[in-house]
mmCIF file of C-alpha atoms in Angstrom:
data_model
loop_
_atom_site.group_PDB
_atom_site.id
_atom_site.type_symbol
_atom_site.label_atom_id
_atom_site.label_comp_id
_atom_site.label_asym_id
_atom_site.label_seq_id
_atom_site.Cartn_x
_atom_site.Cartn_y
_atom_site.Cartn_z
ATOM 1 C CA MET A 1 101.408 138.287 96.777
ATOM 2 C CA ALA A 2 99.349 134.910 96.499
ATOM 3 C CA ASP A 3 97.769 133.404 99.008
ATOM 4 C CA ILE A 4 99.757 129.965 100.468
ATOM 5 C CA LYS A 5 97.581 127.135 102.205
ATOM 6 C CA LYS A 6 99.663 124.043 103.592
ATOM 7 C CA THR A 7 97.718 120.694 104.320
ATOM 8 C CA LEU A 8 99.170 117.813 106.376
ATOM 9 C CA HIS A 9 97.696 114.666 105.457
ATOM 10 C CA VAL A 10 98.496 111.861 107.922
ATOM 11 C CA ALA A 11 99.095 108.484 106.973
ATOM 12 C CA GLY A 12 96.149 106.588 107.106
ATOM 13 C CA LYS A 13 93.621 109.593 106.344
ATOM 14 C CA VAL A 14 94.832 109.915 102.574
ATOM 15 C CA ASN A 15 94.958 107.570 99.310
ATOM 16 C CA LEU A 16 96.851 108.589 96.390
ATOM 17 C CA HIS A 17 96.498 105.755 94.488
ATOM 18 C CA THR A 18 93.102 104.959 93.036
ATOM 19 C CA HIS A 19 91.475 103.069 89.820
ATOM 20 C CA SER A 20 87.748 103.536 88.653
ATOM 21 C CA TRP A 21 85.734 102.333 85.981
ATOM 22 C CA TYR A 22 88.040 104.718 83.342
ATOM 23 C CA CYS A 23 90.348 101.967 83.506
ATOM 24 C CA GLY A 24 87.937 99.170 82.207
ATOM 25 C CA HIS A 25 89.250 96.869 85.132
ATOM 26 C CA GLY A 26 87.788 98.811 87.938
ATOM 27 C CA THR A 27 84.249 99.415 89.058
ATOM 28 C CA GLY A 28 83.205 102.670 90.671
ATOM 29 C CA THR A 29 82.607 106.112 89.552
ATOM 30 C CA LEU A 30 84.745 109.129 90.993
ATOM 31 C CA SER A 31 81.574 110.277 92.796
ATOM 32 C CA GLU A 32 81.526 106.861 94.532
ATOM 33 C CA TYR A 33 85.267 107.161 95.432
ATOM 34 C CA VAL A 34 84.575 110.575 96.840
ATOM 35 C CA GLN A 35 81.848 109.188 98.559
ATOM 36 C CA ALA A 36 83.780 106.197 100.252
ATOM 37 C CA ALA A 37 86.725 108.325 101.254
ATOM 38 C CA GLN A 38 84.479 110.674 103.176
ATOM 39 C CA SER A 39 83.018 108.124 105.061
ATOM 40 C CA LEU A 40 86.254 106.696 106.047
ATOM 41 C CA GLY A 41 87.096 110.291 107.776
ATOM 42 C CA PHE A 42 89.452 110.641 104.753
ATOM 43 C CA THR A 43 91.183 114.321 105.048
ATOM 44 C CA ALA A 44 93.009 113.559 100.756
ATOM 45 C CA LEU A 45 91.914 111.495 98.095
ATOM 46 C CA GLY A 46 94.180 111.339 95.221
ATOM 47 C CA LEU A 47 92.138 109.630 91.736
ATOM 48 C CA SER A 48 95.150 108.060 89.522
ATOM 49 C CA GLU A 49 93.852 106.377 86.885
ATOM 50 C CA HIS A 50 95.849 104.539 84.192
ATOM 51 C CA CYS A 51 97.347 106.604 82.094
ATOM 52 C CA PRO A 52 96.325 106.474 78.235
ATOM 53 C CA VAL A 53 99.448 107.264 76.114
ATOM 54 C CA PRO A 54 98.799 108.389 72.402
ATOM 55 C CA ASP A 55 99.210 105.361 70.994
ATOM 56 C CA ASP A 56 96.631 103.538 73.123
ATOM 57 C CA ARG A 57 99.419 101.289 74.197
ATOM 58 C CA TRP A 58 98.005 98.671 76.910
ATOM 59 C CA ARG A 59 94.516 99.751 75.673
ATOM 60 C CA GLU A 60 93.075 96.622 77.307
ATOM 61 C CA SER A 61 93.712 97.646 80.721
ATOM 62 C CA ARG A 62 93.851 101.606 79.891
ATOM 63 C CA MET A 63 91.299 104.246 79.059
ATOM 64 C CA PRO A 64 91.294 105.104 75.467
ATOM 65 C CA TYR A 65 93.522 108.139 75.175
ATOM 66 C CA SER A 66 90.568 109.691 73.908
ATOM 67 C CA SER A 67 89.246 110.184 77.103
ATOM 68 C CA ILE A 68 91.954 111.693 79.039
ATOM 69 C CA ASP A 69 90.391 115.106 78.759
ATOM 70 C CA THR A 70 87.017 114.045 80.298
ATOM 71 C CA TYR A 71 88.402 112.174 82.889
ATOM 72 C CA MET A 72 90.706 115.076 84.195
ATOM 73 C CA THR A 73 87.132 117.345 83.562
ATOM 74 C CA GLU A 74 85.836 115.053 85.957
ATOM 75 C CA CYS A 75 88.034 115.034 88.646
ATOM 76 C CA ARG A 76 88.871 118.873 88.400
ATOM 77 C CA GLN A 77 84.924 119.285 89.074
ATOM 78 C CA LEU A 78 84.845 117.158 91.970
ATOM 79 C CA GLN A 79 87.905 119.316 93.335
ATOM 80 C CA SER A 80 86.402 122.337 93.110
ATOM 81 C CA ARG A 81 83.188 121.210 94.913
ATOM 82 C CA GLU A 82 84.883 119.266 97.907
ATOM 83 C CA ARG A 83 85.219 120.932 101.188
ATOM 84 C CA GLY A 84 86.815 119.196 103.718
ATOM 85 C CA LEU A 85 88.202 116.299 101.533
ATOM 86 C CA GLN A 86 91.037 117.629 99.717
ATOM 87 C CA ILE A 87 91.273 116.166 96.373
ATOM 88 C CA LEU A 88 93.903 115.555 93.933
ATOM 89 C CA CYS A 89 93.858 114.892 90.239
ATOM 90 C CA GLY A 90 96.539 112.600 88.723
ATOM 91 C CA PHE A 91 97.644 109.671 87.117
ATOM 92 C CA GLU A 92 99.290 106.329 87.464
ATOM 93 C CA CYS A 93 101.739 105.955 84.591
ATOM 94 C CA ASP A 94 103.198 103.165 83.085
ATOM 95 C CA HIS A 95 106.900 103.573 83.023
ATOM 96 C CA ASP A 96 108.372 103.410 79.668
ATOM 97 C CA PRO A 97 111.093 105.640 78.182
ATOM 98 C CA ARG A 98 108.952 106.225 75.096
ATOM 99 C CA TYR A 99 106.663 108.324 76.756
ATOM 100 C CA VAL A 100 108.921 109.965 79.265
ATOM 101 C CA ALA A 101 109.272 113.568 77.570
ATOM 102 C CA TRP A 102 105.429 112.976 76.359
ATOM 103 C CA TYR A 103 104.427 112.233 80.398
ATOM 104 C CA ARG A 104 106.582 115.451 81.380
ATOM 105 C CA GLU A 105 105.291 117.408 78.552
ATOM 106 C CA ARG A 106 101.707 116.503 78.500
ATOM 107 C CA LEU A 107 100.692 115.890 81.957
ATOM 108 C CA LEU A 108 103.037 117.773 84.080
ATOM 109 C CA GLU A 109 103.760 121.081 82.288
ATOM 110 C CA ASN A 110 101.009 123.803 82.939
ATOM 111 C CA ARG A 111 99.377 121.888 86.066
ATOM 112 C CA PHE A 112 97.294 119.488 83.622
ATOM 113 C CA THR A 113 97.568 117.214 86.729
ATOM 114 C CA ASP A 114 98.655 117.687 90.166
ATOM 115 C CA TYR A 115 100.305 114.583 90.352
ATOM 116 C CA ILE A 116 101.842 111.125 88.658
ATOM 117 C CA ALA A 117 103.061 108.222 89.938
ATOM 118 C CA PHE A 118 104.303 105.194 87.823
ATOM 119 C CA GLY A 119 104.669 101.356 87.914
ATOM 120 C CA VAL A 120 106.112 99.167 85.690
ATOM 121 C CA HIS A 121 103.727 96.686 84.322
ATOM 122 C CA HIS A 122 105.250 95.283 81.162
ATOM 123 C CA VAL A 123 109.312 94.767 79.954
ATOM 124 C CA ASP A 124 110.540 93.252 77.256
ATOM 125 C CA GLY A 125 110.241 89.444 77.783
ATOM 126 C CA PRO A 126 113.343 86.948 76.677
ATOM 127 C CA ASP A 127 111.901 87.080 73.115
ATOM 128 C CA GLY A 128 112.175 90.716 72.934
ATOM 129 C CA LYS A 129 108.805 91.125 72.858
ATOM 130 C CA GLU A 130 106.903 93.181 75.202
ATOM 131 C CA THR A 131 105.377 91.349 78.144
ATOM 132 C CA TYR A 132 103.291 91.665 80.956
ATOM 133 C CA ALA A 133 105.293 91.260 84.300
ATOM 134 C CA PRO A 134 103.061 88.246 85.732
ATOM 135 C CA LYS A 135 103.870 86.075 82.509
ATOM 136 C CA LEU A 136 107.762 87.268 82.820
ATOM 137 C CA PRO A 137 109.219 83.530 83.017
ATOM 138 C CA PRO A 138 111.242 83.454 86.530
ATOM 139 C CA THR A 139 114.628 84.060 85.677
ATOM 140 C CA LYS A 140 117.620 86.809 86.290
ATOM 141 C CA GLN A 141 117.267 88.577 83.553
ATOM 142 C CA SER A 142 113.510 89.334 83.759
ATOM 143 C CA LEU A 143 114.181 90.286 87.276
ATOM 144 C CA HIS A 144 117.067 92.600 86.304
ATOM 145 C CA THR A 145 114.985 93.847 83.295
ATOM 146 C CA TYR A 146 112.253 94.950 85.704
ATOM 147 C CA THR A 147 114.865 96.450 88.202
ATOM 148 C CA ASN A 148 116.439 98.283 85.355
ATOM 149 C CA ARG A 149 113.211 99.903 84.597
ATOM 150 C CA TYR A 150 112.021 100.721 87.670
ATOM 151 C CA VAL A 151 115.270 102.230 88.626
ATOM 152 C CA ASP A 152 115.345 104.581 85.104
ATOM 153 C CA ALA A 153 111.618 105.403 86.054
ATOM 154 C CA LEU A 154 113.360 107.070 89.951
ATOM 155 C CA GLN A 155 115.451 108.985 87.746
ATOM 156 C CA SER A 156 113.528 110.235 85.330
ATOM 157 C CA GLY A 157 112.174 113.098 87.737
ATOM 158 C CA ASN A 158 108.793 112.581 86.440
ATOM 159 C CA TYR A 159 107.294 110.759 89.584
ATOM 160 C CA LEU A 160 106.117 111.660 93.217
ATOM 161 C CA PHE A 161 106.119 108.181 94.452
ATOM 162 C CA GLY A 162 106.660 104.228 92.978
ATOM 163 C CA VAL A 163 103.919 101.555 93.495
ATOM 164 C CA HIS A 164 104.089 98.111 94.177
ATOM 165 C CA PRO A 165 108.219 98.189 93.561
ATOM 166 C CA ASP A 166 108.212 94.546 94.350
ATOM 167 C CA LEU A 167 105.806 93.721 91.821
ATOM 168 C CA PHE A 168 108.462 91.478 90.439
ATOM 169 C CA GLY A 169 107.513 88.918 93.403
ATOM 170 C CA VAL A 170 104.811 87.975 90.774
ATOM 171 C CA PHE A 171 107.261 86.354 88.401
ATOM 172 C CA TYR A 172 110.235 85.644 90.561
ATOM 173 C CA THR A 173 108.806 83.655 93.113
ATOM 174 C CA ARG A 174 111.839 82.864 95.105
ATOM 175 C CA TRP A 175 113.799 84.826 97.641
ATOM 176 C CA ASP A 176 117.426 84.608 97.015
ATOM 177 C CA ASP A 177 121.048 86.815 96.652
ATOM 178 C CA GLU A 178 119.729 87.884 93.479
ATOM 179 C CA ALA A 179 116.130 89.245 94.189
ATOM 180 C CA ALA A 180 117.870 91.051 97.388
ATOM 181 C CA SER A 181 120.695 92.543 95.125
ATOM 182 C CA CYS A 182 118.193 93.926 92.777
ATOM 183 C CA SER A 183 115.965 95.078 95.868
ATOM 184 C CA ARG A 184 118.766 97.053 96.814
ATOM 185 C CA GLU A 185 119.334 98.730 93.602
ATOM 186 C CA ILE A 186 115.599 99.922 93.661
ATOM 187 C CA LEU A 187 115.627 100.883 97.515
ATOM 188 C CA ARG A 188 119.056 103.190 97.058
ATOM 189 C CA CYS A 189 117.774 104.450 94.154
ATOM 190 C CA ALA A 190 114.845 105.667 95.539
ATOM 191 C CA LYS A 191 116.379 106.841 98.556
ATOM 192 C CA ASP A 192 119.250 108.865 96.841
ATOM 193 C CA MET A 193 116.247 110.535 94.905
ATOM 194 C CA GLY A 194 113.875 111.143 97.867
ATOM 195 C CA ILE A 195 111.386 109.446 96.177
ATOM 196 C CA PRO A 196 108.550 107.392 98.401
ATOM 197 C CA LEU A 197 107.931 103.755 97.542
ATOM 198 C CA GLU A 198 104.488 102.038 98.383
ATOM 199 C CA ILE A 199 103.452 99.038 100.536
ATOM 200 C CA ASN A 200 100.483 98.165 98.240
ATOM 201 C CA GLY A 201 96.885 97.286 100.020
ATOM 202 C CA TYR A 202 95.642 95.663 96.840
ATOM 203 C CA GLY A 203 98.168 93.252 96.481
ATOM 204 C CA LEU A 204 97.258 91.804 100.248
ATOM 205 C CA ARG A 205 93.749 91.357 98.607
ATOM 206 C CA LYS A 206 95.061 88.912 95.532
ATOM 207 C CA THR A 207 94.727 85.144 95.723
ATOM 208 C CA PRO A 208 98.540 83.991 97.000
ATOM 209 C CA ILE A 209 100.895 82.015 94.769
ATOM 210 C CA HIS A 210 102.683 79.018 95.132
ATOM 211 C CA THR A 211 106.397 79.247 95.717
ATOM 212 C CA GLU A 212 108.954 76.738 96.587
ATOM 213 C CA THR A 213 108.284 77.744 99.953
ATOM 214 C CA GLY A 214 104.769 77.710 100.258
ATOM 215 C CA PRO A 215 101.996 79.871 99.271
ATOM 216 C CA ARG A 216 102.511 83.991 99.555
ATOM 217 C CA GLN A 217 100.646 86.854 98.704
ATOM 218 C CA PRO A 218 101.881 88.042 95.479
ATOM 219 C CA TYR A 219 103.032 91.349 96.920
ATOM 220 C CA PRO A 220 104.148 93.075 99.223
ATOM 221 C CA LEU A 221 107.266 91.037 99.482
ATOM 222 C CA ARG A 222 108.413 90.777 103.258
ATOM 223 C CA GLU A 223 112.041 90.564 102.734
ATOM 224 C CA PHE A 224 111.626 93.703 100.630
ATOM 225 C CA TRP A 225 110.241 95.785 103.025
ATOM 226 C CA GLU A 226 112.699 94.371 105.842
ATOM 227 C CA LEU A 227 115.679 95.803 103.738
ATOM 228 C CA ALA A 228 113.476 99.174 102.962
ATOM 229 C CA ALA A 229 113.522 99.711 106.752
ATOM 230 C CA GLU A 230 117.447 99.020 106.787
ATOM 231 C CA GLU A 231 117.942 101.684 103.926
ATOM 232 C CA GLU A 232 115.175 104.099 105.656
ATOM 233 C CA VAL A 233 113.249 104.725 102.297
ATOM 234 C CA ILE A 234 110.368 107.460 102.077
ATOM 235 C CA THR A 235 107.929 104.882 102.741
ATOM 236 C CA ILE A 236 103.856 104.886 102.279
ATOM 237 C CA VAL A 237 100.583 102.824 101.983
ATOM 238 C CA ASN A 238 98.362 102.778 99.558
ATOM 239 C CA SER A 239 95.315 101.320 98.817
ATOM 240 C CA ASP A 240 95.796 100.715 95.034
ATOM 241 C CA ALA A 241 92.012 100.361 94.808
ATOM 242 C CA HIS A 242 90.015 99.276 92.350
ATOM 243 C CA ASP A 243 86.107 99.231 94.009
ATOM 244 C CA PRO A 244 85.540 102.241 96.410
ATOM 245 C CA ARG A 245 85.732 99.236 99.141
ATOM 246 C CA ASP A 246 89.021 99.099 98.273
ATOM 247 C CA LEU A 247 90.299 102.320 100.449
ATOM 248 C CA ASP A 248 89.495 100.640 103.770
ATOM 249 C CA LEU A 249 92.847 99.015 104.650
ATOM 250 C CA ARG A 250 91.169 98.142 108.059
ATOM 251 C CA GLY A 251 92.654 94.610 108.782
ATOM 252 C CA VAL A 252 93.741 94.275 105.089
ATOM 253 C CA GLY A 253 97.509 94.183 106.596
ATOM 254 C CA ALA A 254 99.505 96.918 104.725
ATOM 255 C CA PHE A 255 99.782 99.229 107.813
ATOM 256 C CA GLU A 256 100.172 96.160 110.215
ATOM 257 C CA LEU A 257 103.191 95.047 107.497
ATOM 258 C CA ALA A 258 104.611 98.543 107.914
ATOM 259 C CA ALA A 259 104.870 98.465 111.924
ATOM 260 C CA GLU A 260 106.385 94.858 111.928
ATOM 261 C CA MET A 261 109.057 96.231 109.938
ATOM 262 C CA GLY A 262 109.907 98.946 112.076
ATOM 263 C CA ILE A 263 108.760 101.394 109.205
ATOM 264 C CA THR A 264 107.251 104.656 109.737
ATOM 265 C CA VAL A 265 105.070 105.445 107.477
ATOM 266 C CA SER A 266 104.678 108.902 105.707
ATOM 267 C CA GLY A 267 101.812 110.762 105.172
ATOM 268 C CA TRP A 268 101.597 114.002 102.826
ATOM 269 C CA SER A 269 102.228 117.925 102.953
ATOM 270 C CA VAL A 270 100.069 119.642 100.178
ATOM 271 C CA VAL A 271 101.373 123.402 99.688
ATOM 272 C CA GLN A 272 98.802 125.314 97.268
ATOM 273 C CA GLU A 273 100.146 128.905 96.314
ATOM 274 C CA GLY A 274 98.076 130.372 94.005
ATOM 275 C CA LYS A 275 97.507 127.634 90.790
ATOM 276 C CA ASN A 276 100.572 125.990 91.896
ATOM 277 C CA LEU A 277 100.389 122.867 94.155
ATOM 278 C CA THR A 278 103.103 120.937 95.978
ATOM 279 C CA ILE A 279 103.008 117.665 97.052
ATOM 280 C CA THR A 280 105.491 116.148 99.058
ATOM 281 C CA PRO A 281 106.089 113.447 101.645
ATOM 282 C CA ALA A 282 105.563 114.471 105.446
#
């Protein structure tokens, strides 16, 4: 009978959203992230580089597909050496129906990764061409396109959690009935599927954007998380680190936002049974 080991990682001592130099727009080596996590007293660190895809789509901001094995080998080497800090090896995937089966077969089967998360960064614009979310026009059509893609990701069954679900705030800058309705659609789907959603610390580090009601952070959106509290969605906090120093969220405002909304932030429970690893919100 295989030995079973269960470890609980409380919120604030674990980060599962981490990007390094591999993605091309982050800095720091994987080892430097490990060192930073140890210095902060973390008990777990998830390495979750932006996932490349076989046709090297989004190559301007993703590692080359040819580097996927090199990245994972380095992750596994660090994982095997560390004691006291549990390292989890994963990816943040761009959800796109064209790659859903590939993500499952290449990343999840045979435990190539410990987990995959997802974000929606690119959708079809009004001209039918794939568009980076911040460059979408501020229309209801764009908002619904984003919402439909996010809901499709939640329903795919591939992902451990969803990152910055309120990223639509970078293009749909007003909060109105449409924004509230689409937010509830995402939140209720996440609740039904039992999938955590992330308050993203990196958004709080970004330059404020201008809106009809004044400047605000591009995300997280306070109104979105007010609704999340009402819907009782499983909520986590991640740094979305692009520099080892980003792991430190003290004073950034992510945990403070959750507390203000009355949200209890979930930690993670990690169960290792032989070679099988299960990660669930605690």
